[in-house]
RNA sequence: GGCGGCAUAGCCAAGUGGCCCAAGGCGACGGAUUGCAAAUCCGUUAUUCCUCGGUUCGAAUCCGAGUGCCGCCUCCA
């Protein structure tokens, strides 16, 4: 079976085939660091992380590039010109560079907390201005761009494929006619490659003047090209990036290099909160701190956000997080039961017991992820394995193989807890003390100790085979 | 107004022409286990896939119409 991905450009599932055998060049549209990443942002980046992990599990070397947009993301794409980071800086009365540095730090911390693997490169827009200017010059030379005073615009009419990704062709944009006409532009859909404005704080000198700064779309074209070359295998982003951002990137990059830009475009569906768009007004723009303040761990959030298919809508509520927490605890139990069986605890007499269930779960898991990252399918395989082991038991040899499988499952999903839990001396003492109390049938004392143990995060179960303990996340 | 997506049990969520009287999860209910248990286990929980037509030997899956919801076109992953 081969890995299939849904390509939003061709709008069909296609077998994934890297341009260079064995290597995947992947560009993930990263955050604009003018604010704290919220759970909607996080969903998109978690999708990119799972994608990267699965490609690696399939034996491919992934060169993952995720940018940080720290300059150039205009508030208004129709170009009136305030930069989002500068706007935030003005609100906070702080230096824009300080704003972007601060939120970049927070973003990286969130990514680490959520178990996202570190990309090979995290380029910053502000450090790629010369590369952007090089593309702009090239586009001017080829006649795809034109200069008006200190501004440079891309002329969409010159690029016939404009609109292929989003369906917003030049003709349809005219029909829609919601773009403000700016006198100096030749067509309302033309977008800025470079702007000049003396009031700007983050600005660069170029032949277009001393007060220049880049347009929003050019940075990704420039960074992708610098770090991955003219052609990428995969380009990802949130669905809101389809238009205008990615449409414009294609126009810039392909006009400049005369080669197809990305072979596969993958877009994660928007996250909703309480059935609608999250909004500052409703106060439901949650971030990782809010989630933790409610008593949930980053790992639980990760599970909740990757549990559904990335192309399906996800309606976030505190309820689904609670649900995710319960479900994840069951998977944790599966892991610790298998680990115990590997140690020879609570194993079935026949070492091969459970082998059939494992033989069924493994391909189901793989086929799920191979089918455009069908995480729900892959997870179902894990839950089925759990039921089968509980019902029929697991032998020691099978347990060892199952543990290898779970390691692979975790390598791709990043949500399991595979480090073996151990009990410290104090905990062992408490458990022994409780056993003693139980032997004396001193139930009040036994229950008191059990509560104490529970408060320390360990749950005890009395089974016919003795006491089983589990750490609860 | 233009472009696009989605509608499956109480809830979340796979499946996209026969393996489906529809996976998996959460919850609920019943039972088991237990000194007790909020812990654990077992069982039950959609003859049906938004509605109405159509295509087909056969449709949740294809086509048409309708309804509802969502996204983009303006900030946003």
GROMACS .gro file of N, CA, C and O in nm, chain A residues 134-201:
model
  272
  134UNK      N    1   1.523   3.969  -0.454
  134UNK     CA    2   1.575   3.903  -0.575
  134UNK      C    3   1.459   3.851  -0.660
  134UNK      O    4   1.460   3.864  -0.783
  135UNK      N    5   1.358   3.796  -0.593
  135UNK     CA    6   1.243   3.745  -0.669
  135UNK      C    7   1.165   3.862  -0.730
  135UNK      O    8   1.122   3.857  -0.846
  136UNK      N    9   1.151   3.966  -0.652
  136UNK     CA   10   1.078   4.084  -0.702
  136UNK      C   11   1.146   4.139  -0.827
  136UNK      O   12   1.080   4.169  -0.927
  137UNK      N   13   1.279   4.149  -0.820
  137UNK     CA   14   1.352   4.199  -0.938
  137UNK      C   15   1.329   4.106  -1.057
  137UNK      O   16   1.309   4.152  -1.170
  138UNK      N   17   1.331   3.978  -1.031
  138UNK     CA   18   1.310   3.881  -1.139
  138UNK      C   19   1.172   3.897  -1.200
  138UNK      O   20   1.156   3.892  -1.322
  139UNK      N   21   1.073   3.917  -1.116
  139UNK     CA   22   0.936   3.930  -1.166
  139UNK      C   23   0.920   4.060  -1.246
  139UNK      O   24   0.849   4.063  -1.347
  140UNK      N   25   0.990   4.164  -1.202
  140UNK     CA   26   0.985   4.290  -1.277
  140UNK      C   27   1.049   4.269  -1.415
  140UNK      O   28   0.993   4.310  -1.517
  141UNK      N   29   1.164   4.201  -1.413
  141UNK     CA   30   1.237   4.180  -1.539
  141UNK      C   31   1.154   4.096  -1.636
  141UNK      O   32   1.159   4.116  -1.756
  142UNK      N   33   1.079   4.001  -1.582
  142UNK     CA   34   1.000   3.914  -1.670
  142UNK      C   35   0.865   3.974  -1.706
  142UNK      O   36   0.787   3.911  -1.777
  143UNK      N   37   0.835   4.089  -1.650
  143UNK     CA   38   0.710   4.153  -1.687
  143UNK      C   39   0.589   4.107  -1.609
  143UNK      O   40   0.476   4.137  -1.645
  144UNK      N   41   0.610   4.036  -1.497
  144UNK     CA   42   0.497   3.993  -1.415
  144UNK      C   43   0.464   4.095  -1.307
  144UNK      O   44   0.366   4.083  -1.237
  145UNK      N   45   0.553   4.193  -1.291
  145UNK     CA   46   0.531   4.292  -1.187
  145UNK      C   47   0.556   4.431  -1.244
  145UNK      O   48   0.622   4.445  -1.347
  146UNK      N   49   0.500   4.528  -1.176
  146UNK     CA   50   0.522   4.666  -1.221
  146UNK      C   51   0.539   4.755  -1.099
  146UNK      O   52   0.488   4.726  -0.991
  147UNK      N   53   0.614   4.862  -1.122
  147UNK     CA   54   0.647   4.952  -1.011
  147UNK      C   55   0.565   5.079  -1.022
  147UNK      O   56   0.547   5.134  -1.130
  148UNK      N   57   0.512   5.121  -0.910
  148UNK     CA   58   0.441   5.250  -0.904
  148UNK      C   59   0.500   5.326  -0.787
  148UNK      O   60   0.475   5.292  -0.672
  149UNK      N   61   0.584   5.423  -0.817
  149UNK     CA   62   0.652   5.494  -0.709
  149UNK      C   63   0.739   5.397  -0.632
  149UNK      O   64   0.816   5.321  -0.690
  150UNK      N   65   0.723   5.392  -0.500
  150UNK     CA   66   0.803   5.301  -0.418
  150UNK      C   67   0.738   5.165  -0.400
  150UNK      O   68   0.784   5.084  -0.322
  151UNK      N   69   0.628   5.140  -0.470
  151UNK     CA   70   0.556   5.014  -0.454
  151UNK      C   71   0.576   4.926  -0.578
  151UNK      O   72   0.594   4.976  -0.689
  152UNK      N   73   0.570   4.796  -0.553
  152UNK     CA   74   0.576   4.702  -0.665
  152UNK      C   75   0.457   4.608  -0.652
  152UNK      O   76   0.430   4.554  -0.544
  153UNK      N   77   0.386   4.591  -0.761
  153UNK     CA   78   0.270   4.501  -0.760
  153UNK      C   79   0.289   4.385  -0.855
  153UNK      O   80   0.357   4.397  -0.957
  154UNK      N   81   0.225   4.277  -0.823
  154UNK     CA   82   0.222   4.161  -0.912
  154UNK      C   83   0.099   4.177  -0.999
  154UNK      O   84  -0.011   4.206  -0.950
  155UNK      N   85   0.115   4.154  -1.127
  155UNK     CA   86   0.003   4.172  -1.220
  155UNK      C   87  -0.061   4.036  -1.249
  155UNK      O   88  -0.011   3.957  -1.328
  156UNK      N   89  -0.172   4.010  -1.182
  156UNK     CA   90  -0.232   3.876  -1.190
  156UNK      C   91  -0.275   3.840  -1.332
  156UNK      O   92  -0.274   3.722  -1.370
  157UNK      N   93  -0.311   3.938  -1.410
  157UNK     CA   94  -0.358   3.909  -1.546
  157UNK      C   95  -0.249   3.843  -1.631
  157UNK      O   96  -0.278   3.775  -1.729
  158UNK      N   97  -0.124   3.860  -1.587
  158UNK     CA   98  -0.013   3.804  -1.665
  158UNK      C   99   0.008   3.655  -1.636
  158UNK      O  100   0.088   3.589  -1.699
  159UNK      N  101  -0.059   3.607  -1.534
  159UNK     CA  102  -0.039   3.467  -1.494
  159UNK      C  103  -0.169   3.391  -1.515
  159UNK      O  104  -0.258   3.394  -1.430
  160UNK      N  105  -0.182   3.324  -1.629
  160UNK     CA  106  -0.311   3.262  -1.664
  160UNK      C  107  -0.359   3.159  -1.563
  160UNK      O  108  -0.480   3.139  -1.549
  161UNK      N  109  -0.268   3.096  -1.490
  161UNK     CA  110  -0.313   2.993  -1.396
  161UNK      C  111  -0.363   3.051  -1.265
  161UNK      O  112  -0.400   2.978  -1.174
  162UNK      N  113  -0.362   3.184  -1.253
  162UNK     CA  114  -0.408   3.245  -1.129
  162UNK      C  115  -0.553   3.202  -1.103
  162UNK      O  116  -0.639   3.222  -1.189
  163UNK      N  117  -0.578   3.146  -0.986
  163UNK     CA  118  -0.714   3.103  -0.953
  163UNK      C  119  -0.732   2.952  -0.960
  163UNK      O  120  -0.835   2.899  -0.920
  164UNK      N  121  -0.629   2.881  -1.005
  164UNK     CA  122  -0.645   2.736  -1.019
  164UNK      C  123  -0.658   2.668  -0.883
  164UNK      O  124  -0.733   2.573  -0.868
  165UNK      N  125  -0.589   2.720  -0.784
  165UNK     CA  126  -0.596   2.658  -0.651
  165UNK      C  127  -0.727   2.690  -0.580
  165UNK      O  128  -0.793   2.604  -0.526
  166UNK      N  129  -0.765   2.816  -0.583
  166UNK     CA  130  -0.879   2.860  -0.502
  166UNK      C  131  -1.010   2.869  -0.580
  166UNK      O  132  -1.117   2.879  -0.520
  167UNK      N  133  -1.003   2.868  -0.710
  167UNK     CA  134  -1.124   2.890  -0.789
  167UNK      C  135  -1.151   3.038  -0.810
  167UNK      O  136  -1.243   3.074  -0.884
  168UNK      N  137  -1.072   3.121  -0.747
  168UNK     CA  138  -1.090   3.266  -0.764
  168UNK      C  139  -1.007   3.314  -0.882
  168UNK      O  140  -0.898   3.369  -0.865
  169UNK      N  141  -1.058   3.291  -1.001
  169UNK     CA  142  -0.985   3.339  -1.118
  169UNK      C  143  -1.003   3.490  -1.129
  169UNK      O  144  -1.089   3.549  -1.064
  170UNK      N  145  -0.921   3.548  -1.213
  170UNK     CA  146  -0.928   3.693  -1.229
  170UNK      C  147  -1.069   3.735  -1.268
  170UNK      O  148  -1.126   3.830  -1.213
  171UNK      N  149  -1.130   3.659  -1.359
  171UNK     CA  150  -1.265   3.694  -1.403
  171UNK      C  151  -1.365   3.684  -1.289
  171UNK      O  152  -1.452   3.770  -1.273
  172UNK      N  153  -1.349   3.579  -1.206
  172UNK     CA  154  -1.445   3.563  -1.097
  172UNK      C  155  -1.426   3.667  -0.988
  172UNK      O  156  -1.520   3.708  -0.922
  173UNK      N  157  -1.302   3.707  -0.969
  173UNK     CA  158  -1.278   3.811  -0.870
  173UNK      C  159  -1.346   3.940  -0.913
  173UNK      O  160  -1.398   4.015  -0.832
  174UNK      N  161  -1.348   3.964  -1.044
  174UNK     CA  162  -1.417   4.083  -1.093
  174UNK      C  163  -1.566   4.072  -1.067
  174UNK      O  164  -1.631   4.166  -1.024
  175UNK      N  165  -1.619   3.951  -1.087
  175UNK     CA  166  -1.762   3.929  -1.064
  175UNK      C  167  -1.794   3.951  -0.917
  175UNK      O  168  -1.896   4.008  -0.881
  176UNK      N  169  -1.705   3.902  -0.830
  176UNK     CA  170  -1.726   3.917  -0.687
  176UNK      C  171  -1.716   4.063  -0.646
  176UNK      O  172  -1.795   4.111  -0.567
  177UNK      N  173  -1.618   4.128  -0.702
  177UNK     CA  174  -1.602   4.273  -0.686
  177UNK      C  175  -1.613   4.321  -0.542
  177UNK      O  176  -1.690   4.411  -0.511
  178UNK      N  177  -1.539   4.258  -0.453
  178UNK     CA  178  -1.540   4.312  -0.318
  178UNK      C  179  -1.406   4.374  -0.282
  178UNK      O  180  -1.381   4.408  -0.168
  179UNK      N  181  -1.320   4.379  -0.382
  179UNK     CA  182  -1.188   4.434  -0.356
  179UNK      C  183  -1.192   4.584  -0.386
  179UNK      O  184  -1.243   4.626  -0.489
  180UNK      N  185  -1.141   4.659  -0.295
  180UNK     CA  186  -1.135   4.803  -0.319
  180UNK      C  187  -1.041   4.832  -0.434
  180UNK      O  188  -0.933   4.778  -0.443
  181UNK      N  189  -1.085   4.918  -0.519
  181UNK     CA  190  -0.999   4.954  -0.630
  181UNK      C  191  -0.902   5.061  -0.584
  181UNK      O  192  -0.941   5.162  -0.527
  182UNK      N  193  -0.778   5.031  -0.608
  182UNK     CA  194  -0.677   5.134  -0.579
  182UNK      C  195  -0.628   5.186  -0.712
  182UNK      O  196  -0.589   5.111  -0.800
  183UNK      N  197  -0.631   5.315  -0.720
  183UNK     CA  198  -0.600   5.382  -0.846
  183UNK      C  199  -0.473   5.330  -0.911
  183UNK      O  200  -0.469   5.302  -1.030
  184UNK      N  201  -0.369   5.314  -0.827
  184UNK     CA  202  -0.239   5.286  -0.886
  184UNK      C  203  -0.226   5.144  -0.936
  184UNK      O  204  -0.132   5.111  -1.007
  185UNK      N  205  -0.319   5.057  -0.901
  185UNK     CA  206  -0.309   4.919  -0.947
  185UNK      C  207  -0.376   4.903  -1.082
  185UNK      O  208  -0.479   4.962  -1.109
  186UNK      N  209  -0.318   4.815  -1.163
  186UNK     CA  210  -0.374   4.794  -1.297
  186UNK      C  211  -0.499   4.708  -1.290
  186UNK      O  212  -0.588   4.717  -1.374
  187UNK      N  213  -0.502   4.621  -1.191
  187UNK     CA  214  -0.620   4.538  -1.173
  187UNK      C  215  -0.646   4.528  -1.023
  187UNK      O  216  -0.552   4.521  -0.945
  188UNK      N  217  -0.771   4.528  -0.981
  188UNK     CA  218  -0.798   4.526  -0.836
  188UNK      C  219  -0.736   4.406  -0.765
  188UNK      O  220  -0.704   4.413  -0.646
  189UNK      N  221  -0.719   4.295  -0.836
  189UNK     CA  222  -0.666   4.174  -0.770
  189UNK      C  223  -0.514   4.173  -0.765
  189UNK      O  224  -0.454   4.086  -0.703
  190UNK      N  225  -0.451   4.268  -0.829
  190UNK     CA  226  -0.304   4.274  -0.821
  190UNK      C  227  -0.265   4.292  -0.675
  190UNK      O  228  -0.333   4.361  -0.599
  191UNK      N  229  -0.158   4.226  -0.636
  191UNK     CA  230  -0.120   4.234  -0.495
  191UNK      C  231   0.022   4.286  -0.479
  191UNK      O  232   0.104   4.278  -0.570
  192UNK      N  233   0.047   4.339  -0.361
  192UNK     CA  234   0.174   4.407  -0.335
  192UNK      C  235   0.288   4.308  -0.315
  192UNK      O  236   0.276   4.211  -0.240
  193UNK      N  237   0.398   4.333  -0.381
  193UNK     CA  238   0.521   4.257  -0.355
  193UNK      C  239   0.611   4.337  -0.262
  193UNK      O  240   0.683   4.282  -0.180
  194UNK      N  241   0.604   4.465  -0.276
  194UNK     CA  242   0.690   4.555  -0.199
  194UNK      C  243   0.617   4.687  -0.182
  194UNK      O  244   0.550   4.732  -0.275
  195UNK      N  245   0.625   4.742  -0.063
  195UNK     CA  246   0.558   4.868  -0.037
  195UNK      C  247   0.656   4.966   0.025
  195UNK      O  248   0.755   4.925   0.086
  196UNK      N  249   0.624   5.092   0.014
  196UNK     CA  250   0.706   5.194   0.080
  196UNK      C  251   0.617   5.282   0.165
  196UNK      O  252   0.506   5.317   0.122
  197UNK      N  253   0.666   5.311   0.283
  197UNK     CA  254   0.589   5.396   0.373
  197UNK      C  255   0.683   5.445   0.483
  197UNK      O  256   0.732   5.366   0.564
  198UNK      N  257   0.709   5.574   0.484
  198UNK     CA  258   0.804   5.627   0.583
  198UNK      C  259   0.759   5.603   0.726
  198UNK      O  260   0.841   5.599   0.818
  199UNK      N  261   0.630   5.585   0.749
  199UNK     CA  262   0.581   5.567   0.886
  199UNK      C  263   0.610   5.427   0.941
  199UNK      O  264   0.598   5.403   1.060
  200UNK      N  265   0.644   5.336   0.852
  200UNK     CA  266   0.671   5.201   0.897
  200UNK      C  267   0.791   5.194   0.989
  200UNK      O  268   0.887   5.269   0.972
  201UNK      N  269   0.784   5.103   1.084
  201UNK     CA  270   0.895   5.088   1.178
  201UNK      C  271   0.995   4.984   1.129
  201UNK      O  272   1.115   4.999   1.144
   0.00000   0.00000   0.00000
